[in-house]
PDB file of C-alpha atoms in Angstrom:
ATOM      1  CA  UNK A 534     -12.195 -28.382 -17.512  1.00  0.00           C
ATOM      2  CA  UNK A 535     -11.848 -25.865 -20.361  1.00  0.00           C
ATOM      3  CA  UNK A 536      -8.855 -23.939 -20.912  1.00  0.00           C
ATOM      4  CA  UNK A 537      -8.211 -20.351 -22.523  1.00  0.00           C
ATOM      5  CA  UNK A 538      -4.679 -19.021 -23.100  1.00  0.00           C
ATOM      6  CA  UNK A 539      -3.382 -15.772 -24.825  1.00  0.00           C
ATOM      7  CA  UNK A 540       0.025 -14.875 -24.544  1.00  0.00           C
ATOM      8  CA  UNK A 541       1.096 -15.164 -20.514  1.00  0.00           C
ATOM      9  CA  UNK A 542      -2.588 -15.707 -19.390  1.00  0.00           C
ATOM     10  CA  UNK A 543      -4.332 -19.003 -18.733  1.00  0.00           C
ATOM     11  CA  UNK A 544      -7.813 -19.090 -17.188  1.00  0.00           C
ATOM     12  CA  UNK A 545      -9.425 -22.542 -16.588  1.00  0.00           C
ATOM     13  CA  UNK A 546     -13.290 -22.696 -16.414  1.00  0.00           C
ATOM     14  CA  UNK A 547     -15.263 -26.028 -15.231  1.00  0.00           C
ATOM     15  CA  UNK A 548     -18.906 -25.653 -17.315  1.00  0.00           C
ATOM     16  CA  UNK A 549     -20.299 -28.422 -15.312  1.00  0.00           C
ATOM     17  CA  UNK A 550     -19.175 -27.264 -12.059  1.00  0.00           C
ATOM     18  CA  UNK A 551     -21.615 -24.137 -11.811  1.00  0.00           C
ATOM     19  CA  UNK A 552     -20.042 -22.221 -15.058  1.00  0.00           C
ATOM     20  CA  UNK A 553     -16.953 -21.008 -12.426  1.00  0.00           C
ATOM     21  CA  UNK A 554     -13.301 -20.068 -13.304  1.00  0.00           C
ATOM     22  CA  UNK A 555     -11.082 -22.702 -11.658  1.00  0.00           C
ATOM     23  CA  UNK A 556      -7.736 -20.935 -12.253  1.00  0.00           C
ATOM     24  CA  UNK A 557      -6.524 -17.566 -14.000  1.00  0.00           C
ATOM     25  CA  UNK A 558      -3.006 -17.278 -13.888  1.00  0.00           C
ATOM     26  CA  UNK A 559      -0.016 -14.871 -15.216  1.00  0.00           C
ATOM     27  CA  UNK A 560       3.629 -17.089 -16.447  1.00  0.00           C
ATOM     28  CA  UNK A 561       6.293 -14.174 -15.944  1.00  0.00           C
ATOM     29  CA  UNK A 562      10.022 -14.538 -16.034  1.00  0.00           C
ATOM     30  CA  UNK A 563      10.169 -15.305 -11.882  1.00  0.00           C
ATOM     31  CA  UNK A 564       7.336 -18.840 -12.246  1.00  0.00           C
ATOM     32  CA  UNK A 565       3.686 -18.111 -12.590  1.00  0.00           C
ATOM     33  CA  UNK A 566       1.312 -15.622 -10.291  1.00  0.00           C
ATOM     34  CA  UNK A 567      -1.956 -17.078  -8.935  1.00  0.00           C
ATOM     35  CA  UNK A 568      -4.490 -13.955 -10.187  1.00  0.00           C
ATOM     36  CA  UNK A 569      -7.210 -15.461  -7.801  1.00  0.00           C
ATOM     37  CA  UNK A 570      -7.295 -18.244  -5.417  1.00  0.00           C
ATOM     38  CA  UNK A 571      -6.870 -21.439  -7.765  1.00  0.00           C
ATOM     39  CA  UNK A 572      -8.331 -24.787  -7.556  1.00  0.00           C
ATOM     40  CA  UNK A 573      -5.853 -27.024  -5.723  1.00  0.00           C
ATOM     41  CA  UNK A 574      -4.999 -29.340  -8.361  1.00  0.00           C
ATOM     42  CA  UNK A 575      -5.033 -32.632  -6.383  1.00  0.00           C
ATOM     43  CA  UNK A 576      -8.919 -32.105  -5.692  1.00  0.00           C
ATOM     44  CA  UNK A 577     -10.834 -34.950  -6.703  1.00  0.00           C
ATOM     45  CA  UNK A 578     -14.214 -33.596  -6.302  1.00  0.00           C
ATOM     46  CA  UNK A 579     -14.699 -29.869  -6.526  1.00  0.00           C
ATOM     47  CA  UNK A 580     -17.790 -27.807  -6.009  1.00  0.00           C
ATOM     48  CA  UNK A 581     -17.845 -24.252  -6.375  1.00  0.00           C
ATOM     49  CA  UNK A 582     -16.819 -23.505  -3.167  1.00  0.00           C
ATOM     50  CA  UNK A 583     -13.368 -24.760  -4.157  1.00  0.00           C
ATOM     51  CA  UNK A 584     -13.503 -22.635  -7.164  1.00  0.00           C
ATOM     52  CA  UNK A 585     -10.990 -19.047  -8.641  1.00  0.00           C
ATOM     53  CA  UNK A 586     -14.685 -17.439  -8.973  1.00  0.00           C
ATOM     54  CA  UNK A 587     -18.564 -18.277  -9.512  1.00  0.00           C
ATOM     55  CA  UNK A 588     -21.653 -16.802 -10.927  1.00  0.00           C
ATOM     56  CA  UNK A 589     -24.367 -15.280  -9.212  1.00  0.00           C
ATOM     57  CA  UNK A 590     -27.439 -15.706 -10.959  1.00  0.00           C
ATOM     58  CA  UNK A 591     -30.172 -14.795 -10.841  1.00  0.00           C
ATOM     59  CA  UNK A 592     -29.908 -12.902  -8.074  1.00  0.00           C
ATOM     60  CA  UNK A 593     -26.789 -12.554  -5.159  1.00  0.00           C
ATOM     61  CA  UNK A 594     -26.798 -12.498  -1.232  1.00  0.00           C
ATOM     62  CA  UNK A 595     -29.075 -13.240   1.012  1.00  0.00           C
ATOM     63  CA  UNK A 596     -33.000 -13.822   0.486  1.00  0.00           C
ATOM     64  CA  UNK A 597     -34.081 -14.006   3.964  1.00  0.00           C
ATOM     65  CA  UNK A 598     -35.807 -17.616   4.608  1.00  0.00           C
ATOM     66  CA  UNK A 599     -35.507 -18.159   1.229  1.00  0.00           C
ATOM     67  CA  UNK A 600     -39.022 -16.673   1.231  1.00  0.00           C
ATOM     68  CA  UNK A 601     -40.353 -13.526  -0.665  1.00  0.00           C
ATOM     69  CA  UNK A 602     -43.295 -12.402  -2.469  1.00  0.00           C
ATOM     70  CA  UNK A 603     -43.182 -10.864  -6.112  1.00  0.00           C
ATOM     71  CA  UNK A 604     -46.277  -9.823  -8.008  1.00  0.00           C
ATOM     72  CA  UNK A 605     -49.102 -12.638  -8.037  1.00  0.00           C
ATOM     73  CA  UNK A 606     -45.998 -15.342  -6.701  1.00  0.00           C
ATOM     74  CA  UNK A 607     -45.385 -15.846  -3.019  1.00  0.00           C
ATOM     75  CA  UNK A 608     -41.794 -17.605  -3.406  1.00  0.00           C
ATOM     76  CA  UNK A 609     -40.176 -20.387  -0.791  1.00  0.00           C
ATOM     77  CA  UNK A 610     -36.637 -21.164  -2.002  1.00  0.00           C
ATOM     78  CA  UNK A 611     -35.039 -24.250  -0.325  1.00  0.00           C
ATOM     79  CA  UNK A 612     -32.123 -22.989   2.158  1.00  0.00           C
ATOM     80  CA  UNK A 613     -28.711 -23.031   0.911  1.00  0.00           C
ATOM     81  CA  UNK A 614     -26.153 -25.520   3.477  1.00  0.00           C
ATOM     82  CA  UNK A 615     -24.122 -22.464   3.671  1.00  0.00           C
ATOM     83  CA  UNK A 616     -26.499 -20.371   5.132  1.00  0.00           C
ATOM     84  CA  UNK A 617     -29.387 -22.134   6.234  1.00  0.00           C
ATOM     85  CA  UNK A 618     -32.408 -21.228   6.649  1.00  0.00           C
ATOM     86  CA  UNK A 619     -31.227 -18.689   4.140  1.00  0.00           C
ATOM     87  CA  UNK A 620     -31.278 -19.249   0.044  1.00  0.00           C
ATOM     88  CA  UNK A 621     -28.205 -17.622  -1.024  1.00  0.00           C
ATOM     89  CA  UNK A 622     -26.820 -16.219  -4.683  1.00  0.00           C
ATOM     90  CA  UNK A 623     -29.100 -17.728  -6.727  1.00  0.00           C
ATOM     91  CA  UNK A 624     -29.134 -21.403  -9.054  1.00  0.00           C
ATOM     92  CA  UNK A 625     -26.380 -20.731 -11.515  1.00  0.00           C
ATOM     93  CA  UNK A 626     -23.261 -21.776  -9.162  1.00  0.00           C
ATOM     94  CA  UNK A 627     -25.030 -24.827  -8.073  1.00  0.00           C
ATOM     95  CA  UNK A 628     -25.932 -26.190 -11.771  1.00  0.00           C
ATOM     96  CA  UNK A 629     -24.063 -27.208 -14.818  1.00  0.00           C
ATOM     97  CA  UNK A 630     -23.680 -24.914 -17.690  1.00  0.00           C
ATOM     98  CA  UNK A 631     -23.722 -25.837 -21.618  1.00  0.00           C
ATOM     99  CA  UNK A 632     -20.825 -24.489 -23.495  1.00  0.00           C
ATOM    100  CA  UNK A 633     -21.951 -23.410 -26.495  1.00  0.00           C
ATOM    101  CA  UNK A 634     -18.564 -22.180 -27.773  1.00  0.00           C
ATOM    102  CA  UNK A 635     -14.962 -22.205 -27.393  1.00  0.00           C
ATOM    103  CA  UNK A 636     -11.720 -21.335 -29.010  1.00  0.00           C
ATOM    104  CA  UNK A 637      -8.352 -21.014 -27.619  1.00  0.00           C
ATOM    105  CA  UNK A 638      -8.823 -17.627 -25.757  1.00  0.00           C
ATOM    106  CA  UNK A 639     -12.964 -17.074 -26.097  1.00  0.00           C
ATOM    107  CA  UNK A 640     -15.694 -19.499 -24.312  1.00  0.00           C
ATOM    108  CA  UNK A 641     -19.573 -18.626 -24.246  1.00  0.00           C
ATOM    109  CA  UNK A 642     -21.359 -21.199 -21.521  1.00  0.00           C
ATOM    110  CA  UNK A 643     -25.091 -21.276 -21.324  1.00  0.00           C
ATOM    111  CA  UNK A 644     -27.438 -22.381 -18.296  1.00  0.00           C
ATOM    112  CA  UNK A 645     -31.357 -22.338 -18.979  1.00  0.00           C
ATOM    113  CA  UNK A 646     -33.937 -22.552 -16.002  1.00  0.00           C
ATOM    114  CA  UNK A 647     -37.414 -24.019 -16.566  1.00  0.00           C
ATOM    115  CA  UNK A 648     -39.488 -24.362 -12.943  1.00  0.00           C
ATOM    116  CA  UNK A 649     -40.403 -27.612 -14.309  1.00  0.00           C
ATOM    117  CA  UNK A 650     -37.090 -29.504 -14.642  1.00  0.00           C
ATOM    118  CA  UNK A 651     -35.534 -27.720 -11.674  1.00  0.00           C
ATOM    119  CA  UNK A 652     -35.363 -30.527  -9.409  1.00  0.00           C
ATOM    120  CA  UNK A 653     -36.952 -29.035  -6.571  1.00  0.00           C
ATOM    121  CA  UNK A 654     -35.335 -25.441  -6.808  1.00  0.00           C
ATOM    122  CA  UNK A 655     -38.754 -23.531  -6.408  1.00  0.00           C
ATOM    123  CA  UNK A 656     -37.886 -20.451  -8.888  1.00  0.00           C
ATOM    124  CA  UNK A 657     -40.959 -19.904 -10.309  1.00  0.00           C
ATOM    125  CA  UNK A 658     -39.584 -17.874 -13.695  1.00  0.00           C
ATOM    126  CA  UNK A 659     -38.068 -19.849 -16.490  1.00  0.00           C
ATOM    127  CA  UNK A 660     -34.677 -17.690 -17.927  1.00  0.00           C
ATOM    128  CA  UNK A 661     -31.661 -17.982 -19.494  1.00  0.00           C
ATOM    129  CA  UNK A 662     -28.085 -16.876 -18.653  1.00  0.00           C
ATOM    130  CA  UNK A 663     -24.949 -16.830 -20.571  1.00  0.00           C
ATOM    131  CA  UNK A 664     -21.416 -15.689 -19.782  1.00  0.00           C
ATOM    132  CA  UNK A 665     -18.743 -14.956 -22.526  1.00  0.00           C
ATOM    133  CA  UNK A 666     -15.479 -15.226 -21.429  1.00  0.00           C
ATOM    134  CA  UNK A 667     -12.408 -13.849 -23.089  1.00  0.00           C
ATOM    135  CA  UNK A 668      -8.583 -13.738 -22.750  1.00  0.00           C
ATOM    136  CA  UNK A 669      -6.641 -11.439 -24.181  1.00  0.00           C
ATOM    137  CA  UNK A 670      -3.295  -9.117 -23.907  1.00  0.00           C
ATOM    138  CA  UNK A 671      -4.674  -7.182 -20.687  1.00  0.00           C
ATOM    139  CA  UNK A 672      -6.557  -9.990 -18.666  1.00  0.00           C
ATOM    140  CA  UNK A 673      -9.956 -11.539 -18.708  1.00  0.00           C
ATOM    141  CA  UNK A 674     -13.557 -10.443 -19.704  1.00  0.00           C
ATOM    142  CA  UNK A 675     -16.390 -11.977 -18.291  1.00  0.00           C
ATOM    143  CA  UNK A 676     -19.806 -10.792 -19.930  1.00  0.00           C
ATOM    144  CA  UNK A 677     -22.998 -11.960 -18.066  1.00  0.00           C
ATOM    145  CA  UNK A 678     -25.943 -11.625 -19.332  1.00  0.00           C
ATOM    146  CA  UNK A 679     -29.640 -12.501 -18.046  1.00  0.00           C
ATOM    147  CA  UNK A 680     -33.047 -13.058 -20.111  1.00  0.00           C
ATOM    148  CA  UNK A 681     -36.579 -13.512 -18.542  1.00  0.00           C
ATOM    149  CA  UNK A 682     -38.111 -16.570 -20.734  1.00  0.00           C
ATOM    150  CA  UNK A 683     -41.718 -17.018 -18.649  1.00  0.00           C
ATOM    151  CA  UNK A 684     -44.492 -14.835 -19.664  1.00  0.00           C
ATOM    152  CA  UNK A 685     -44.840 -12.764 -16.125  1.00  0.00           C
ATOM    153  CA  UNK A 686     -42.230 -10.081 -14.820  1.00  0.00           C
ATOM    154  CA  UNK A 687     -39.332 -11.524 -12.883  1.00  0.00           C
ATOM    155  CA  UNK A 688     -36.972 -10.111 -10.282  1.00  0.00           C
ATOM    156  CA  UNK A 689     -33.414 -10.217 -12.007  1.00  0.00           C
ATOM    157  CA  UNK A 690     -29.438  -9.811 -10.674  1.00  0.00           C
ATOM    158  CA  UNK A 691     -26.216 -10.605 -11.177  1.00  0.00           C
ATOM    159  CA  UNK A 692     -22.689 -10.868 -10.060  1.00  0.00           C
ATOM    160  CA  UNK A 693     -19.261 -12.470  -9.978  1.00  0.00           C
ATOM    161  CA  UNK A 694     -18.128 -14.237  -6.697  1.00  0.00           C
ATOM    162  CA  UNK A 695     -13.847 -14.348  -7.068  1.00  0.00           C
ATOM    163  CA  UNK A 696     -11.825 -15.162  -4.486  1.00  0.00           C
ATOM    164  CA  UNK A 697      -8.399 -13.575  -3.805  1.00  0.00           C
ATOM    165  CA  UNK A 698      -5.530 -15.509  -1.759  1.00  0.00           C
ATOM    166  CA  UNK A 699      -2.330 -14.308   0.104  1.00  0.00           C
ATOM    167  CA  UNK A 700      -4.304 -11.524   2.495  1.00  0.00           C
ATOM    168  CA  UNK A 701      -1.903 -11.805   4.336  1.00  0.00           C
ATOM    169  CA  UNK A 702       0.142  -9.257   2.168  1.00  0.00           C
ATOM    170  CA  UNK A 703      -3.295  -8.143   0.126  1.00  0.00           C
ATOM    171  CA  UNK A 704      -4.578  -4.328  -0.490  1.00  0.00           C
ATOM    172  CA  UNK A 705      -7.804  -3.690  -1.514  1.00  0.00           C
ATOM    173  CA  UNK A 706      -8.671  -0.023  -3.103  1.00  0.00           C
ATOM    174  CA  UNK A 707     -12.091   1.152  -3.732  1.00  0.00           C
ATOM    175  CA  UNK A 708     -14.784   3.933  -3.797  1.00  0.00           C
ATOM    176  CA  UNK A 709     -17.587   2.534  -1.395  1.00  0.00           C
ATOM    177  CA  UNK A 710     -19.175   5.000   0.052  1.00  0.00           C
ATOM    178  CA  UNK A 711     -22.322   3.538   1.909  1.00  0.00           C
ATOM    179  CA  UNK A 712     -22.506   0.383   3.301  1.00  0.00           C
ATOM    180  CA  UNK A 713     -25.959  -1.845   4.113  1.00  0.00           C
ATOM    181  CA  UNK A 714     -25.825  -2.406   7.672  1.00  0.00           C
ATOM    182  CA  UNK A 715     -26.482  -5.753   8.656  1.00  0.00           C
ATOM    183  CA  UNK A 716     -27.919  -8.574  11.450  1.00  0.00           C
ATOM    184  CA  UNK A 717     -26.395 -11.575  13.148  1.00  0.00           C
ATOM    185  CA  UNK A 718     -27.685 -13.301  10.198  1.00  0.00           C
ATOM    186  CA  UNK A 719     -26.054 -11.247   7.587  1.00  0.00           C
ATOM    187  CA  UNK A 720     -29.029  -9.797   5.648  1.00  0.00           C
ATOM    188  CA  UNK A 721     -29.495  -6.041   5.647  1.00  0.00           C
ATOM    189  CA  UNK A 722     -31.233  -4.089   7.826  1.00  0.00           C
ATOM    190  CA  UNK A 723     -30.433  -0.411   5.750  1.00  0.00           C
ATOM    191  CA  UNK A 724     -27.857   1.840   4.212  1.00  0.00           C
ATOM    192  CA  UNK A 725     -25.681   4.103   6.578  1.00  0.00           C
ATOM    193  CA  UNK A 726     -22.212   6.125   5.380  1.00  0.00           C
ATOM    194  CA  UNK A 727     -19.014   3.643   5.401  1.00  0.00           C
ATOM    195  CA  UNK A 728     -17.189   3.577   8.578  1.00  0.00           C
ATOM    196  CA  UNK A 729     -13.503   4.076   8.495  1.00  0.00           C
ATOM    197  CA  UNK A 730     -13.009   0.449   9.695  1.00  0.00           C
ATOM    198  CA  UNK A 731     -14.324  -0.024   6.328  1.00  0.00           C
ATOM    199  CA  UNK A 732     -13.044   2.557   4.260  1.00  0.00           C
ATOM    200  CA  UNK A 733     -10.843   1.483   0.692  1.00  0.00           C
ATOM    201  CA  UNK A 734     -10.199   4.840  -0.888  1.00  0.00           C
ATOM    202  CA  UNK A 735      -6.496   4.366  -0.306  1.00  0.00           C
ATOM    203  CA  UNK A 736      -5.077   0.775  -0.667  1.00  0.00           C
ATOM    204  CA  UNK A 737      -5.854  -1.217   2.046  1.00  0.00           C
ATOM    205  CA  UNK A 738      -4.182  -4.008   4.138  1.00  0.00           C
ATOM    206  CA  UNK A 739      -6.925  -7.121   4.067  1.00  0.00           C
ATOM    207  CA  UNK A 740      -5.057  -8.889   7.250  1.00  0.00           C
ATOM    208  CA  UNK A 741      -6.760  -6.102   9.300  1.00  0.00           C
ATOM    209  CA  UNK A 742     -10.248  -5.682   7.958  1.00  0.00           C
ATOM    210  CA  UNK A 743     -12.985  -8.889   8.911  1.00  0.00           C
ATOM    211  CA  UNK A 744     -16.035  -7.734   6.773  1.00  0.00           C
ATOM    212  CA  UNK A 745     -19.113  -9.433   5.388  1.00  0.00           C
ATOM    213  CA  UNK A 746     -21.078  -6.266   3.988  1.00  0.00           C
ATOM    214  CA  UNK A 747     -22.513  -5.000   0.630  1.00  0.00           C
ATOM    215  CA  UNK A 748     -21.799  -1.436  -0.115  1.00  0.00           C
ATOM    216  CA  UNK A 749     -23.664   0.675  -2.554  1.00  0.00           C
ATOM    217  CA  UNK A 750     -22.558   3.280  -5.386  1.00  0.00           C
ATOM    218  CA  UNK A 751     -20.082   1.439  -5.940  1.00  0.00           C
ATOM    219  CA  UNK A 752     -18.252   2.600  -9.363  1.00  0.00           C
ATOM    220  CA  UNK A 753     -17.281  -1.026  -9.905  1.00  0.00           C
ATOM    221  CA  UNK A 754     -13.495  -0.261 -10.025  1.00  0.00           C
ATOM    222  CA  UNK A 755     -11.536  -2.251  -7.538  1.00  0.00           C
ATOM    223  CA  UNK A 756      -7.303  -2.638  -7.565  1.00  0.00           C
ATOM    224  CA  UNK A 757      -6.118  -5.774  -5.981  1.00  0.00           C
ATOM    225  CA  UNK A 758      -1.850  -6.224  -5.559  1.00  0.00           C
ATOM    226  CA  UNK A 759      -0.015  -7.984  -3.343  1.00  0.00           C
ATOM    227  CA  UNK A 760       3.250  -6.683  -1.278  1.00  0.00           C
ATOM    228  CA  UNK A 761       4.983  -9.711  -2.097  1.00  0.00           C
ATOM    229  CA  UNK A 762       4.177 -10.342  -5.889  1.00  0.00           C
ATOM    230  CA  UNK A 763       4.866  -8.800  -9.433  1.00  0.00           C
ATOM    231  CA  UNK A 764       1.463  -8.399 -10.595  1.00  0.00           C
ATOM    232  CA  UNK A 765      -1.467  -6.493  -9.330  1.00  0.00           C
ATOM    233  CA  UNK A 766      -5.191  -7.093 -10.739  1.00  0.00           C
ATOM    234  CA  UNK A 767      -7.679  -4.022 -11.649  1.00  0.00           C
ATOM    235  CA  UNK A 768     -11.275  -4.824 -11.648  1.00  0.00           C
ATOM    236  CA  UNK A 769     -13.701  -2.510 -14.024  1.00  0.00           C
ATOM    237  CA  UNK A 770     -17.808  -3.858 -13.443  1.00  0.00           C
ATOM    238  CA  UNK A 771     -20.538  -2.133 -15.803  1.00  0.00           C
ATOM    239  CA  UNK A 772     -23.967  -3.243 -14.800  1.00  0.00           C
ATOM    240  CA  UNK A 773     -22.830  -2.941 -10.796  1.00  0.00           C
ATOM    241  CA  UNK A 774     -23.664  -0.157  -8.815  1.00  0.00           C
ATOM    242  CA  UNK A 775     -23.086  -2.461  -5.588  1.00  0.00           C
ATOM    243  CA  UNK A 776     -20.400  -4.663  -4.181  1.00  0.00           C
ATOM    244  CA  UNK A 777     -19.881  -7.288  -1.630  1.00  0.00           C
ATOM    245  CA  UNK A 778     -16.143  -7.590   0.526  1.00  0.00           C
ATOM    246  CA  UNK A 779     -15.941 -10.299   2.197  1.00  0.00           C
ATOM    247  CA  UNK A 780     -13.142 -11.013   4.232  1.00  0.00           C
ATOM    248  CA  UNK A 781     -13.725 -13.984   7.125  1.00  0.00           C
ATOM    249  CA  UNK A 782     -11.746 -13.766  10.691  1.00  0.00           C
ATOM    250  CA  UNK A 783      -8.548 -16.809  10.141  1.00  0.00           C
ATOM    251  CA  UNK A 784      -8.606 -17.143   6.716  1.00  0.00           C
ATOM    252  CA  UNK A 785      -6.319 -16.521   4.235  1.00  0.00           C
ATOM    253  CA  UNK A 786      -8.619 -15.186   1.071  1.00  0.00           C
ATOM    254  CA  UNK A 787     -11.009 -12.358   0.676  1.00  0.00           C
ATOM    255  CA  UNK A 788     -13.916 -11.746  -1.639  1.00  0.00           C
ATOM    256  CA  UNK A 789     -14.689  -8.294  -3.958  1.00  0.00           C
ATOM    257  CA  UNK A 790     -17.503  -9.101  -5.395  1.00  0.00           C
ATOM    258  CA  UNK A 791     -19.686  -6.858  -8.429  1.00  0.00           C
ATOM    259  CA  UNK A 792     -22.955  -7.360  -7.906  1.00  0.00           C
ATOM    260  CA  UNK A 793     -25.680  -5.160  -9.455  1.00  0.00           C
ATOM    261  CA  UNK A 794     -27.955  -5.523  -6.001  1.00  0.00           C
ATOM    262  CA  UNK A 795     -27.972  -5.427  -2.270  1.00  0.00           C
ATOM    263  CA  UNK A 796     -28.824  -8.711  -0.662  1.00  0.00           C
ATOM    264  CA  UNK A 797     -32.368  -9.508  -0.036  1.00  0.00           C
ATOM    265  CA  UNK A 798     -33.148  -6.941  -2.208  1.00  0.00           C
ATOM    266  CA  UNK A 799     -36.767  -8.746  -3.227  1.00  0.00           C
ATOM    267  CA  UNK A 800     -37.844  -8.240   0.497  1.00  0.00           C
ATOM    268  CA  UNK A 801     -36.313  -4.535   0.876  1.00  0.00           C
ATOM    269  CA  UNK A 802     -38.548  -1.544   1.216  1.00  0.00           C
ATOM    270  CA  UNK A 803     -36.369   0.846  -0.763  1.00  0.00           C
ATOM    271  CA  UNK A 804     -37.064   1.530  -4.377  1.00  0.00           C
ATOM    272  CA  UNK A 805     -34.891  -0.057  -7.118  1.00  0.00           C
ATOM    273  CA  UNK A 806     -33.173   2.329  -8.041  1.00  0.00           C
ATOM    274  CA  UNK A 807     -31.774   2.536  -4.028  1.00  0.00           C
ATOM    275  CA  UNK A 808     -31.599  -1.946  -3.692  1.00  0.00           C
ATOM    276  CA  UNK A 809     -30.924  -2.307  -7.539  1.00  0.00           C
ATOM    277  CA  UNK A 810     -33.285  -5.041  -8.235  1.00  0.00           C
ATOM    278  CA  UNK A 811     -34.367  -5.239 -11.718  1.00  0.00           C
ATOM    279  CA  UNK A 812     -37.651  -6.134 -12.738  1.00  0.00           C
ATOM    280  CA  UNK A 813     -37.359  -8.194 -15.743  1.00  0.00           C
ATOM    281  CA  UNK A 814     -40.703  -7.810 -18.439  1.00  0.00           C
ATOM    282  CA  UNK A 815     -40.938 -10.880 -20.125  1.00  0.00           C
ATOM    283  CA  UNK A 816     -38.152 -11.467 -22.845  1.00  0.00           C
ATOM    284  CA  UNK A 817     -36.161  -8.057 -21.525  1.00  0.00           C
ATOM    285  CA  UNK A 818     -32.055  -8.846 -21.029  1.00  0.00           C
ATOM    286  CA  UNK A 819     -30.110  -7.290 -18.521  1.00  0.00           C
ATOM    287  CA  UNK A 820     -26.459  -7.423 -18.592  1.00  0.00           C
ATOM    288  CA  UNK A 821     -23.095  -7.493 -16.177  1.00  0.00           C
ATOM    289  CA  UNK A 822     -19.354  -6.938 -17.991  1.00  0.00           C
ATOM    290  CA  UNK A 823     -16.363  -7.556 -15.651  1.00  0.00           C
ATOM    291  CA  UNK A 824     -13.063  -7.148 -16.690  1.00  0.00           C
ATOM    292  CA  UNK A 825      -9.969  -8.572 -14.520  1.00  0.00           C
ATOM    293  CA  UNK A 826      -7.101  -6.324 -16.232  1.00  0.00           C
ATOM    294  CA  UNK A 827      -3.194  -7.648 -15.496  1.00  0.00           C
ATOM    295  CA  UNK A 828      -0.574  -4.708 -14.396  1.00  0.00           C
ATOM    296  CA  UNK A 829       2.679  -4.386 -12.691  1.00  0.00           C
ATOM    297  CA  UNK A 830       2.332  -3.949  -8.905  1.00  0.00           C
TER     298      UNK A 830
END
């Protein structure tokens, strides 16, 4: 584990479990808010699954079958246990990431594909991804970034996966507009307007809403507080026109995730400037900046 701290903020990443944020945290006069669901700290094997927040790279959501074709490459990606026969949010939250720096509020972590050493993960496009992390009066920054390294055009996306606890007394505000409609097996089937079940504009209690959706034109501003707790949490994304909520039937966390494309977006019909794939030339960067910001409920 690697730990930042500025001022009253603490955020614990784990490099080698999938570059995720175990912990952020706020100490205040009254003990110490959770930001996002921690890491229990009696686990004695985590995976990323157990983790504050993961990466999603290089691409998020579904890819139906794992299967999809690109240019001259017809791809087969082995099915993720979550979601079999499904791959699901790309390599980088199942891998271990390099860190490359760190200083008592800043990290940079590194994770480098090459099809040749991936140990049976069938991504045919070498690449390399960093995230920057830094802590500072406000909250965290999380800077992802994404570079093509083979010498054909690659499909390219990105995203943050955090996890929020205590719905039970959560709202969620947001400007979501249209939502990808879905199947039983989660991958979309096209955009339609956001029905008020679905609807964030105003805060919104998260014990009523069960959704597992991506929405699009998203303006990547989300405000998370708790009816119960001192501190709220406002989300600003650049680089992520689209968002996932995710909020499962019994449990006690939800998910608000940036993400700068709709699931299976390599299968979709729609251009990319409607899915928001990016088509990465060889050597070309694209970027993701997410900033968790700390204020008073």
């Amino acid at each position: 584990m690697l730990t930042l701290a500025h001022s009253r903020l603490e955020a614990v990443l784990a490099p080698e479990t999938g570059g995720c944020i175990a912990r952020f945290s706020l100490r205040h006069d009254g003990g110490i808010q959770q930001l996002l669901r921690p890491l229990a700290h009696d686990h004695a094997s985590p995976g990323p699954l157990d983790m504050a927040c993961y990466p999603l790279v290089p691409f998020s959501g579904r890819i139906t079958n794992g299967r999809f074709r690109f240019g001259a490459e017809d791809v087969a990606l082995p099915p993720d246990p979550i979601c079999v026969p499904h791959a699901i949010h790309g390599r980088g939250w199942r891998a271990p990431w390099e860190v490359l720096e760190a200083s008592a509020n800043t990290a940079r972590l590194r994770f480098v594909h090459k099809p040749e050493d991936a140990g049976g993960w069938s991504w045919p496009w070498s690449f390399e991804t960093e995230q920057h992390f830094s802590l500072g009066l406000e909250g965290l920054s999380v800077a992802m970034r994404l570079t093509n390294l083979s010498s054909a055009p690659m499909p390219g996306g990105l995203g943050l996966h955090p996890f929020f606890n205590g719905r039970a007394s959560a709202r969620l505000q947001a400007r979501l507009p249209e939502v990808w409609e879905s199947g039983p097996d989660g991958t979309p089937t096209g955009l339609a307007p956001v029905p008020e079940k679905w609807r964030f504009d105003e805060p919104r209690d998260m014990k009523d809403v069960d959704v597992d959706h991506c929405f699009s034109r998203s303006e990547g501003r989300f405000r998370v507080d708790w009816t119960d707790r001192p501190f709220a949490l406002r989300i600003e994304a650049t680089g992520a026109p689209h968002a996932i909520v995710y909020a499962p039937p019994g449990e006690d966390f939800f998910c608000a995730e940036p993400v700068s494309h709709a699931p299976d977006a390599v299968n979709r019909p729609e251009r990319e400037d409607v899915t928001g794939l990016r088509t990465l030339v060889p050597g070309e960067t694209m970027e993701l900046l997410c900033r968790f910001l700390v204020e008073e409920a």
